[in-house]
Amino acid sequence: MRLSKMVIQDRNMKFGIETAGSLMSNDFITLDVNQTVDEAIDYLRKNLYQREGIHYVYILNQDRALVGVATIRELLSARGDEIIANVMKTKLKSVTTTLDQEKVAQLFQETDLVTIPVIAESGHLLGVIHIDQILDVIEQEGTEDIYRMASIKSDQLGNQNLLTATITLLYRKRIAWLVVLVFMNIFSGAGIATYEDLIESNVALVFFLPLLVDSGGNAGAQSATLVIRAMALGEIRIKDWFRMIGKETVISALLGFTMALAVSIVGLYRGGVEIAFIVALTMVFVVMIGSIIGLSLPFIFSKMKMDPATASGPLITSICDIVGVFIYFGVASAFITL
């Protein structure tokens, strides 16, 4: 059962936006822990008519607190004189009204449940969240993450999409971040200017500059995408940061050496052995450092209580470009005598 916009707005005001409380529905059935199975089935016959999405019945004690759950199939297959307390399962997943909707979606994915109860601190059942509501949440959260990776907040577009939004609106939502990145890339230009004499004496170095800095940015963006996705699914957490850095170091080194081998062939052709060695060594460094930057930024943003998706592709590639310029010409100056 999907909630109306008015109901959602009321619950957003009461429980907070994007919380379990704002999603819950009163479309559920409860039974008393002391009822028999026959009494329960008779009650269901009277109350299930034209009600959709009822897969579980929730069992309450004398204080009306939630103590168990049973599926309709389990009730139908039990003896009629059996007490509900002997049929129900007492180990059940539940959420509180303040839990973030993204964590609720993760719980649905982990448990394969179709309905999860929402309870108060006292244990009283307040409502339930059905899987069809969570499908909307998953779509919404995925959209938000994709927009953030493009440095755009999805709520900035309101109810409009890419097709219906005006040119003015899309321009305003995109220009600020792009201007910030322009000024960040000034550091890349400053790095190039620092090694102006080196470049003048070895023009062949310029040929490999875009290739190298782009490789670092690509590797970083790739790492960030994998980490952000794993965080969204709850597969990794902040405590896994150092473990992931160790793993990424090995992987990025293998990637860097493989890419270095490929680019060294071009280096031999364009500039000889010395240029080939400098380009290959730089490739290893920029891929490894770019990968570690891309992996670390989502952890850093998460530690700062910000959405990991804020560590977007444009931000990572800009940082990797700056770092790549200084690595490349730093390595070149170490091996080339002016």
mmCIF file of C-alpha atoms in Angstrom:
data_model
loop_
_atom_site.group_PDB
_atom_site.id
_atom_site.type_symbol
_atom_site.label_atom_id
_atom_site.label_comp_id
_atom_site.label_asym_id
_atom_site.label_seq_id
_atom_site.Cartn_x
_atom_site.Cartn_y
_atom_site.Cartn_z
ATOM 1 C CA MET A 1 0.000 0.000 0.000
ATOM 2 C CA ARG A 2 1.502 3.317 -1.080
ATOM 3 C CA LEU A 3 0.987 6.307 1.196
ATOM 4 C CA SER A 4 -0.672 9.469 -0.103
ATOM 5 C CA LYS A 5 1.392 12.651 -0.319
ATOM 6 C CA MET A 6 -0.700 14.259 2.430
ATOM 7 C CA VAL A 7 -0.073 11.345 4.815
ATOM 8 C CA ILE A 8 3.649 11.424 4.026
ATOM 9 C CA GLN A 9 3.817 15.178 4.684
ATOM 10 C CA ASP A 10 2.045 14.771 8.047
ATOM 11 C CA ARG A 11 4.415 12.017 9.117
ATOM 12 C CA ASN A 12 7.441 13.939 7.889
ATOM 13 C CA MET A 13 6.440 16.731 10.241
ATOM 14 C CA LYS A 14 5.862 14.350 13.145
ATOM 15 C CA PHE A 15 8.785 11.930 12.788
ATOM 16 C CA GLY A 16 11.221 13.752 10.495
ATOM 17 C CA ILE A 17 11.934 13.576 6.786
ATOM 18 C CA GLU A 18 13.266 10.282 5.380
ATOM 19 C CA THR A 19 12.741 8.313 8.597
ATOM 20 C CA ALA A 20 11.034 5.000 9.285
ATOM 21 C CA GLY A 21 8.227 6.889 11.023
ATOM 22 C CA SER A 22 7.463 8.850 7.872
ATOM 23 C CA LEU A 23 7.132 5.621 5.874
ATOM 24 C CA MET A 24 5.078 3.448 8.203
ATOM 25 C CA SER A 25 1.524 2.384 7.480
ATOM 26 C CA ASN A 26 -1.307 1.225 9.767
ATOM 27 C CA ASP A 27 -2.121 -1.579 7.334
ATOM 28 C CA PHE A 28 -1.412 -4.524 9.651
ATOM 29 C CA ILE A 29 -3.226 -7.097 11.796
ATOM 30 C CA THR A 30 -2.487 -7.967 15.420
ATOM 31 C CA LEU A 31 -3.437 -10.991 17.505
ATOM 32 C CA ASP A 32 -3.391 -11.672 21.203
ATOM 33 C CA VAL A 33 -0.652 -13.962 22.489
ATOM 34 C CA ASN A 34 -3.197 -16.109 24.352
ATOM 35 C CA GLN A 35 -5.539 -16.729 21.399
ATOM 36 C CA THR A 36 -5.805 -20.152 19.819
ATOM 37 C CA VAL A 37 -5.037 -20.739 16.154
ATOM 38 C CA ASP A 38 -8.754 -21.336 15.401
ATOM 39 C CA GLU A 39 -9.648 -18.022 17.053
ATOM 40 C CA ALA A 40 -6.903 -16.286 15.086
ATOM 41 C CA ILE A 41 -8.052 -17.741 11.739
ATOM 42 C CA ASP A 42 -11.651 -16.773 12.480
ATOM 43 C CA TYR A 43 -10.481 -13.224 13.231
ATOM 44 C CA LEU A 44 -8.497 -13.122 9.975
ATOM 45 C CA ARG A 45 -11.535 -14.224 7.960
ATOM 46 C CA LYS A 46 -13.444 -11.246 9.327
ATOM 47 C CA ASN A 47 -10.664 -8.679 8.895
ATOM 48 C CA LEU A 48 -8.687 -9.621 5.789
ATOM 49 C CA TYR A 49 -11.403 -8.738 3.280
ATOM 50 C CA GLN A 50 -10.076 -6.300 0.624
ATOM 51 C CA ARG A 51 -6.834 -5.766 2.524
ATOM 52 C CA GLU A 52 -3.633 -6.090 0.496
ATOM 53 C CA GLY A 53 -0.059 -6.680 1.526
ATOM 54 C CA ILE A 54 -0.859 -8.653 4.685
ATOM 55 C CA HIS A 55 1.743 -11.406 4.900
ATOM 56 C CA TYR A 56 2.390 -11.470 8.630
ATOM 57 C CA VAL A 57 0.307 -11.095 11.766
ATOM 58 C CA TYR A 58 1.900 -9.457 14.782
ATOM 59 C CA ILE A 59 1.398 -10.852 18.258
ATOM 60 C CA LEU A 60 0.856 -8.569 21.247
ATOM 61 C CA ASN A 61 0.966 -9.359 24.980
ATOM 62 C CA GLN A 62 -1.383 -8.120 27.690
ATOM 63 C CA ASP A 63 0.410 -4.747 27.708
ATOM 64 C CA ARG A 64 -0.109 -4.434 23.929
ATOM 65 C CA ALA A 65 3.637 -4.689 23.336
ATOM 66 C CA LEU A 66 4.960 -6.583 20.308
ATOM 67 C CA VAL A 67 6.283 -10.007 21.340
ATOM 68 C CA GLY A 68 6.153 -12.123 18.189
ATOM 69 C CA VAL A 69 5.208 -12.617 14.565
ATOM 70 C CA ALA A 70 3.657 -15.385 12.485
ATOM 71 C CA THR A 71 2.943 -15.838 8.809
ATOM 72 C CA ILE A 72 -0.563 -16.655 7.639
ATOM 73 C CA ARG A 73 0.799 -19.916 6.199
ATOM 74 C CA GLU A 74 2.152 -20.900 9.618
ATOM 75 C CA LEU A 75 -1.257 -20.286 11.199
ATOM 76 C CA LEU A 76 -3.074 -22.337 8.561
ATOM 77 C CA SER A 77 -0.684 -25.256 8.981
ATOM 78 C CA ALA A 78 -0.871 -25.304 12.818
ATOM 79 C CA ARG A 79 -3.349 -27.254 14.943
ATOM 80 C CA GLY A 80 -6.539 -25.356 15.677
ATOM 81 C CA ASP A 81 -6.282 -25.732 19.455
ATOM 82 C CA GLU A 82 -2.643 -24.573 19.526
ATOM 83 C CA ILE A 83 -1.942 -21.357 21.439
ATOM 84 C CA ILE A 84 -0.522 -18.530 19.304
ATOM 85 C CA ALA A 85 2.378 -18.222 21.731
ATOM 86 C CA ASN A 86 3.545 -21.703 20.654
ATOM 87 C CA VAL A 87 3.305 -20.909 16.935
ATOM 88 C CA MET A 88 4.786 -17.427 16.750
ATOM 89 C CA LYS A 89 8.444 -16.534 16.250
ATOM 90 C CA THR A 90 9.886 -14.333 18.960
ATOM 91 C CA LYS A 91 13.003 -13.349 17.052
ATOM 92 C CA LEU A 92 11.794 -10.622 14.735
ATOM 93 C CA LYS A 93 13.326 -7.614 13.044
ATOM 94 C CA SER A 94 11.878 -4.231 13.916
ATOM 95 C CA VAL A 95 12.835 -0.569 13.563
ATOM 96 C CA THR A 96 12.209 2.633 15.495
ATOM 97 C CA THR A 97 10.497 5.699 14.086
ATOM 98 C CA THR A 98 13.753 7.715 13.929
ATOM 99 C CA LEU A 99 15.786 5.233 11.868
ATOM 100 C CA ASP A 100 16.937 6.674 8.528
ATOM 101 C CA GLN A 101 15.025 5.299 5.557
ATOM 102 C CA GLU A 102 18.241 4.222 3.818
ATOM 103 C CA LYS A 103 19.051 1.944 6.774
ATOM 104 C CA VAL A 104 15.506 0.581 6.633
ATOM 105 C CA ALA A 105 16.042 -0.248 2.954
ATOM 106 C CA GLN A 106 19.297 -2.025 3.839
ATOM 107 C CA LEU A 107 17.446 -4.096 6.443
ATOM 108 C CA PHE A 108 14.897 -5.190 3.849
ATOM 109 C CA GLN A 109 17.725 -6.215 1.514
ATOM 110 C CA GLU A 110 19.507 -8.163 4.265
ATOM 111 C CA THR A 111 16.449 -10.020 5.566
ATOM 112 C CA ASP A 112 14.301 -10.517 2.428
ATOM 113 C CA LEU A 113 11.238 -9.566 4.497
ATOM 114 C CA VAL A 114 8.229 -7.993 2.818
ATOM 115 C CA THR A 115 7.028 -6.120 5.923
ATOM 116 C CA ILE A 116 8.916 -4.786 8.942
ATOM 117 C CA PRO A 117 7.207 -3.464 12.098
ATOM 118 C CA VAL A 118 7.898 -0.010 13.527
ATOM 119 C CA ILE A 119 7.882 0.114 17.324
ATOM 120 C CA ALA A 120 8.112 2.725 20.069
ATOM 121 C CA GLU A 121 10.771 2.611 22.783
ATOM 122 C CA SER A 122 8.191 0.938 25.010
ATOM 123 C CA GLY A 123 7.891 -1.921 22.501
ATOM 124 C CA HIS A 124 4.389 -0.971 21.383
ATOM 125 C CA LEU A 125 3.637 -1.511 17.701
ATOM 126 C CA LEU A 126 3.123 1.813 15.923
ATOM 127 C CA GLY A 127 2.942 0.707 12.307
ATOM 128 C CA VAL A 128 4.588 -1.342 9.582
ATOM 129 C CA ILE A 129 6.648 -0.615 6.487
ATOM 130 C CA HIS A 130 5.811 -2.604 3.366
ATOM 131 C CA ILE A 131 8.271 -3.562 0.655
ATOM 132 C CA ASP A 132 6.514 -1.486 -2.029
ATOM 133 C CA GLN A 133 7.226 1.663 -0.009
ATOM 134 C CA ILE A 134 10.896 0.654 0.248
ATOM 135 C CA LEU A 135 11.139 0.223 -3.521
ATOM 136 C CA ASP A 136 10.361 3.931 -3.790
ATOM 137 C CA VAL A 137 13.003 4.673 -1.146
ATOM 138 C CA ILE A 138 15.657 2.636 -2.967
ATOM 139 C CA GLU A 139 14.918 4.513 -6.194
ATOM 140 C CA GLN A 140 15.011 7.859 -4.364
ATOM 141 C CA GLU A 141 18.263 7.119 -2.519
ATOM 142 C CA GLY A 142 19.904 5.823 -5.697
ATOM 143 C CA THR A 143 18.854 8.968 -7.551
ATOM 144 C CA GLU A 144 20.224 11.178 -4.756
ATOM 145 C CA ASP A 145 23.588 9.380 -4.819
ATOM 146 C CA ILE A 146 23.885 9.701 -8.592
ATOM 147 C CA TYR A 147 23.026 13.404 -8.443
ATOM 148 C CA ARG A 148 25.542 13.971 -5.641
ATOM 149 C CA MET A 149 28.238 12.276 -7.718
ATOM 150 C CA ALA A 150 27.503 14.981 -10.287
ATOM 151 C CA SER A 151 27.581 17.561 -7.437
ATOM 152 C CA ILE A 152 23.830 18.217 -7.702
ATOM 153 C CA LYS A 153 21.305 17.754 -4.903
ATOM 154 C CA SER A 154 18.218 15.950 -6.140
ATOM 155 C CA ASP A 155 15.918 18.138 -4.026
ATOM 156 C CA GLN A 156 17.209 21.148 -5.951
ATOM 157 C CA LEU A 157 15.248 19.944 -8.971
ATOM 158 C CA GLY A 158 12.020 19.715 -6.970
ATOM 159 C CA ASN A 159 9.422 17.609 -8.772
ATOM 160 C CA GLN A 160 11.087 18.129 -12.143
ATOM 161 C CA ASN A 161 13.335 15.756 -14.046
ATOM 162 C CA LEU A 162 16.123 16.345 -16.516
ATOM 163 C CA LEU A 163 13.683 16.647 -19.397
ATOM 164 C CA THR A 164 11.175 18.997 -17.751
ATOM 165 C CA ALA A 165 13.604 21.206 -15.776
ATOM 166 C CA THR A 166 14.278 24.604 -17.327
ATOM 167 C CA ILE A 167 17.644 25.582 -18.766
ATOM 168 C CA THR A 168 17.956 28.303 -16.124
ATOM 169 C CA LEU A 169 17.363 25.842 -13.263
ATOM 170 C CA LEU A 170 19.863 23.298 -14.568
ATOM 171 C CA TYR A 171 22.420 26.044 -15.149
ATOM 172 C CA ARG A 172 22.083 27.375 -11.579
ATOM 173 C CA LYS A 173 22.389 23.931 -10.027
ATOM 174 C CA ARG A 174 25.524 23.042 -11.981
ATOM 175 C CA ILE A 175 27.542 26.219 -12.320
ATOM 176 C CA ALA A 176 28.633 26.743 -8.681
ATOM 177 C CA TRP A 177 30.508 23.465 -8.327
ATOM 178 C CA LEU A 178 32.074 23.743 -11.761
ATOM 179 C CA VAL A 179 33.411 27.225 -10.941
ATOM 180 C CA VAL A 180 34.915 25.860 -7.703
ATOM 181 C CA LEU A 181 36.646 23.121 -9.697
ATOM 182 C CA VAL A 182 37.972 25.706 -12.166
ATOM 183 C CA PHE A 183 39.770 27.465 -9.337
ATOM 184 C CA MET A 184 41.012 24.138 -7.984
ATOM 185 C CA ASN A 185 42.565 23.386 -11.362
ATOM 186 C CA ILE A 186 44.549 26.603 -11.136
ATOM 187 C CA PHE A 187 46.899 24.578 -8.940
ATOM 188 C CA SER A 188 47.524 22.283 -11.901
ATOM 189 C CA GLY A 189 48.517 25.302 -13.960
ATOM 190 C CA ALA A 190 50.759 26.502 -11.139
ATOM 191 C CA GLY A 191 52.465 23.122 -11.108
ATOM 192 C CA ILE A 192 53.124 23.269 -14.825
ATOM 193 C CA ALA A 193 54.465 26.819 -14.517
ATOM 194 C CA THR A 194 56.844 25.681 -11.754
ATOM 195 C CA TYR A 195 58.522 23.266 -14.163
ATOM 196 C CA GLU A 196 58.493 25.593 -17.167
ATOM 197 C CA ASP A 197 62.253 25.257 -17.832
ATOM 198 C CA LEU A 198 62.040 21.458 -17.655
ATOM 199 C CA ILE A 199 59.187 21.433 -20.171
ATOM 200 C CA GLU A 200 61.015 23.765 -22.569
ATOM 201 C CA SER A 201 64.047 21.474 -22.642
ATOM 202 C CA ASN A 202 61.971 18.282 -22.979
ATOM 203 C CA VAL A 203 58.862 19.036 -25.008
ATOM 204 C CA ALA A 204 58.102 15.309 -25.272
ATOM 205 C CA LEU A 205 56.982 15.409 -21.635
ATOM 206 C CA VAL A 206 53.919 17.473 -22.565
ATOM 207 C CA PHE A 207 52.633 14.691 -24.813
ATOM 208 C CA PHE A 208 52.161 12.360 -21.830
ATOM 209 C CA LEU A 209 50.740 14.882 -19.359
ATOM 210 C CA PRO A 210 47.003 14.451 -20.199
ATOM 211 C CA LEU A 211 47.408 10.688 -20.407
ATOM 212 C CA LEU A 212 49.004 10.419 -16.967
ATOM 213 C CA VAL A 213 46.800 12.802 -15.009
ATOM 214 C CA ASP A 214 43.653 11.349 -16.589
ATOM 215 C CA SER A 215 44.771 7.853 -15.620
ATOM 216 C CA GLY A 216 45.133 8.922 -11.997
ATOM 217 C CA GLY A 217 41.715 10.578 -12.042
ATOM 218 C CA ASN A 218 40.090 7.566 -13.700
ATOM 219 C CA ALA A 219 41.591 5.179 -11.164
ATOM 220 C CA GLY A 220 40.463 7.430 -8.304
ATOM 221 C CA ALA A 221 36.930 7.775 -9.639
ATOM 222 C CA GLN A 222 36.737 4.023 -10.124
ATOM 223 C CA SER A 223 37.826 3.341 -6.533
ATOM 224 C CA ALA A 224 35.419 5.947 -5.156
ATOM 225 C CA THR A 225 32.489 4.464 -7.079
ATOM 226 C CA LEU A 226 33.181 0.980 -5.696
ATOM 227 C CA VAL A 227 33.513 2.276 -2.130
ATOM 228 C CA ILE A 228 30.412 4.485 -2.294
ATOM 229 C CA ARG A 229 28.359 1.573 -3.604
ATOM 230 C CA ALA A 230 29.706 -0.768 -0.910
ATOM 231 C CA MET A 231 28.903 1.830 1.769
ATOM 232 C CA ALA A 232 25.383 2.262 0.422
ATOM 233 C CA LEU A 233 24.839 -1.501 0.678
ATOM 234 C CA GLY A 234 26.338 -1.616 4.173
ATOM 235 C CA GLU A 235 29.145 -3.935 3.045
ATOM 236 C CA ILE A 236 31.894 -1.720 4.481
ATOM 237 C CA ARG A 237 32.007 0.853 7.294
ATOM 238 C CA ILE A 238 34.413 3.476 8.591
ATOM 239 C CA LYS A 239 36.202 0.886 10.722
ATOM 240 C CA ASP A 240 37.221 -0.930 7.508
ATOM 241 C CA TRP A 241 39.140 2.103 6.187
ATOM 242 C CA PHE A 242 42.697 0.944 6.900
ATOM 243 C CA ARG A 243 41.945 -2.600 5.820
ATOM 244 C CA MET A 244 40.619 -1.297 2.519
ATOM 245 C CA ILE A 245 43.657 0.964 2.039
ATOM 246 C CA GLY A 246 45.961 -2.068 2.357
ATOM 247 C CA LYS A 247 43.910 -3.999 -0.173
ATOM 248 C CA GLU A 248 43.640 -1.050 -2.564
ATOM 249 C CA THR A 249 47.408 -0.464 -2.396
ATOM 250 C CA VAL A 250 48.091 -3.951 -3.732
ATOM 251 C CA ILE A 251 45.367 -3.742 -6.401
ATOM 252 C CA SER A 252 46.376 -0.252 -7.562
ATOM 253 C CA ALA A 253 50.045 -1.298 -7.730
ATOM 254 C CA LEU A 254 49.118 -4.184 -10.036
ATOM 255 C CA LEU A 255 46.976 -1.852 -12.138
ATOM 256 C CA GLY A 256 49.709 0.789 -12.212
ATOM 257 C CA PHE A 257 52.453 -1.602 -13.329
ATOM 258 C CA THR A 258 50.228 -3.045 -16.054
ATOM 259 C CA MET A 259 49.349 0.421 -17.349
ATOM 260 C CA ALA A 260 53.008 1.488 -17.019
ATOM 261 C CA LEU A 261 54.072 -1.370 -19.251
ATOM 262 C CA ALA A 262 51.603 -0.285 -21.910
ATOM 263 C CA VAL A 263 52.530 3.410 -21.786
ATOM 264 C CA SER A 264 56.272 2.733 -21.731
ATOM 265 C CA ILE A 265 56.032 1.395 -25.288
ATOM 266 C CA VAL A 266 54.639 4.751 -26.413
ATOM 267 C CA GLY A 267 57.314 6.480 -24.321
ATOM 268 C CA LEU A 268 60.085 4.632 -26.137
ATOM 269 C CA TYR A 269 58.683 5.718 -29.466
ATOM 270 C CA ARG A 270 58.140 9.354 -28.533
ATOM 271 C CA GLY A 271 61.130 10.129 -26.321
ATOM 272 C CA GLY A 272 63.514 7.228 -25.907
ATOM 273 C CA VAL A 273 64.442 5.091 -22.911
ATOM 274 C CA GLU A 274 64.680 7.943 -20.395
ATOM 275 C CA ILE A 275 61.220 9.345 -21.171
ATOM 276 C CA ALA A 276 59.754 5.836 -21.253
ATOM 277 C CA PHE A 277 61.130 5.127 -17.758
ATOM 278 C CA ILE A 278 59.840 8.472 -16.368
ATOM 279 C CA VAL A 279 56.390 7.979 -17.859
ATOM 280 C CA ALA A 280 56.157 4.375 -16.642
ATOM 281 C CA LEU A 281 57.282 5.249 -13.107
ATOM 282 C CA THR A 282 54.873 8.177 -12.980
ATOM 283 C CA MET A 283 52.028 5.972 -14.150
ATOM 284 C CA VAL A 284 52.578 3.620 -11.214
ATOM 285 C CA PHE A 285 52.618 6.497 -8.738
ATOM 286 C CA VAL A 286 49.579 8.374 -10.101
ATOM 287 C CA VAL A 287 47.412 5.263 -10.332
ATOM 288 C CA MET A 288 48.307 4.153 -6.806
ATOM 289 C CA ILE A 289 47.891 7.589 -5.249
ATOM 290 C CA GLY A 290 44.757 8.354 -7.279
ATOM 291 C CA SER A 291 43.190 5.060 -6.203
ATOM 292 C CA ILE A 292 43.963 5.672 -2.532
ATOM 293 C CA ILE A 293 42.568 9.229 -2.757
ATOM 294 C CA GLY A 294 39.419 7.916 -4.434
ATOM 295 C CA LEU A 295 39.017 5.230 -1.796
ATOM 296 C CA SER A 296 39.716 7.548 1.148
ATOM 297 C CA LEU A 297 37.492 10.524 0.290
ATOM 298 C CA PRO A 298 34.179 8.655 0.852
ATOM 299 C CA PHE A 299 35.480 7.488 4.242
ATOM 300 C CA ILE A 300 36.542 11.052 5.105
ATOM 301 C CA PHE A 301 33.158 12.489 4.133
ATOM 302 C CA SER A 302 31.381 9.737 6.065
ATOM 303 C CA LYS A 303 33.542 10.480 9.121
ATOM 304 C CA MET A 304 32.518 14.141 8.806
ATOM 305 C CA LYS A 305 28.833 13.048 8.825
ATOM 306 C CA MET A 306 28.475 13.952 5.154
ATOM 307 C CA ASP A 307 27.108 11.769 2.372
ATOM 308 C CA PRO A 308 30.002 9.670 0.920
ATOM 309 C CA ALA A 309 28.575 10.340 -2.550
ATOM 310 C CA THR A 310 29.722 13.939 -2.089
ATOM 311 C CA ALA A 311 33.162 12.573 -2.992
ATOM 312 C CA SER A 312 32.079 12.929 -6.584
ATOM 313 C CA GLY A 313 33.916 12.143 -9.800
ATOM 314 C CA PRO A 314 34.615 15.817 -10.639
ATOM 315 C CA LEU A 315 36.126 16.442 -7.189
ATOM 316 C CA ILE A 316 38.311 13.340 -7.264
ATOM 317 C CA THR A 317 39.547 13.896 -10.810
ATOM 318 C CA SER A 318 40.414 17.526 -10.014
ATOM 319 C CA ILE A 319 42.429 16.512 -6.937
ATOM 320 C CA CYS A 320 44.130 13.700 -8.860
ATOM 321 C CA ASP A 321 44.957 16.095 -11.715
ATOM 322 C CA ILE A 322 46.727 18.455 -9.320
ATOM 323 C CA VAL A 323 48.611 15.651 -7.602
ATOM 324 C CA GLY A 324 49.428 13.996 -10.929
ATOM 325 C CA VAL A 325 51.037 17.149 -12.361
ATOM 326 C CA PHE A 326 53.395 17.528 -9.409
ATOM 327 C CA ILE A 327 54.231 13.797 -9.363
ATOM 328 C CA TYR A 328 54.971 13.721 -13.097
ATOM 329 C CA PHE A 329 57.257 16.727 -13.228
ATOM 330 C CA GLY A 330 58.773 15.864 -9.869
ATOM 331 C CA VAL A 331 59.802 12.450 -11.182
ATOM 332 C CA ALA A 332 61.006 13.994 -14.462
ATOM 333 C CA SER A 333 63.145 16.621 -12.694
ATOM 334 C CA ALA A 334 64.734 13.901 -10.589
ATOM 335 C CA PHE A 335 65.991 12.025 -13.666
ATOM 336 C CA ILE A 336 66.517 14.767 -16.252
ATOM 337 C CA THR A 337 69.441 17.167 -15.960
ATOM 338 C CA LEU A 338 68.706 20.601 -17.395
#
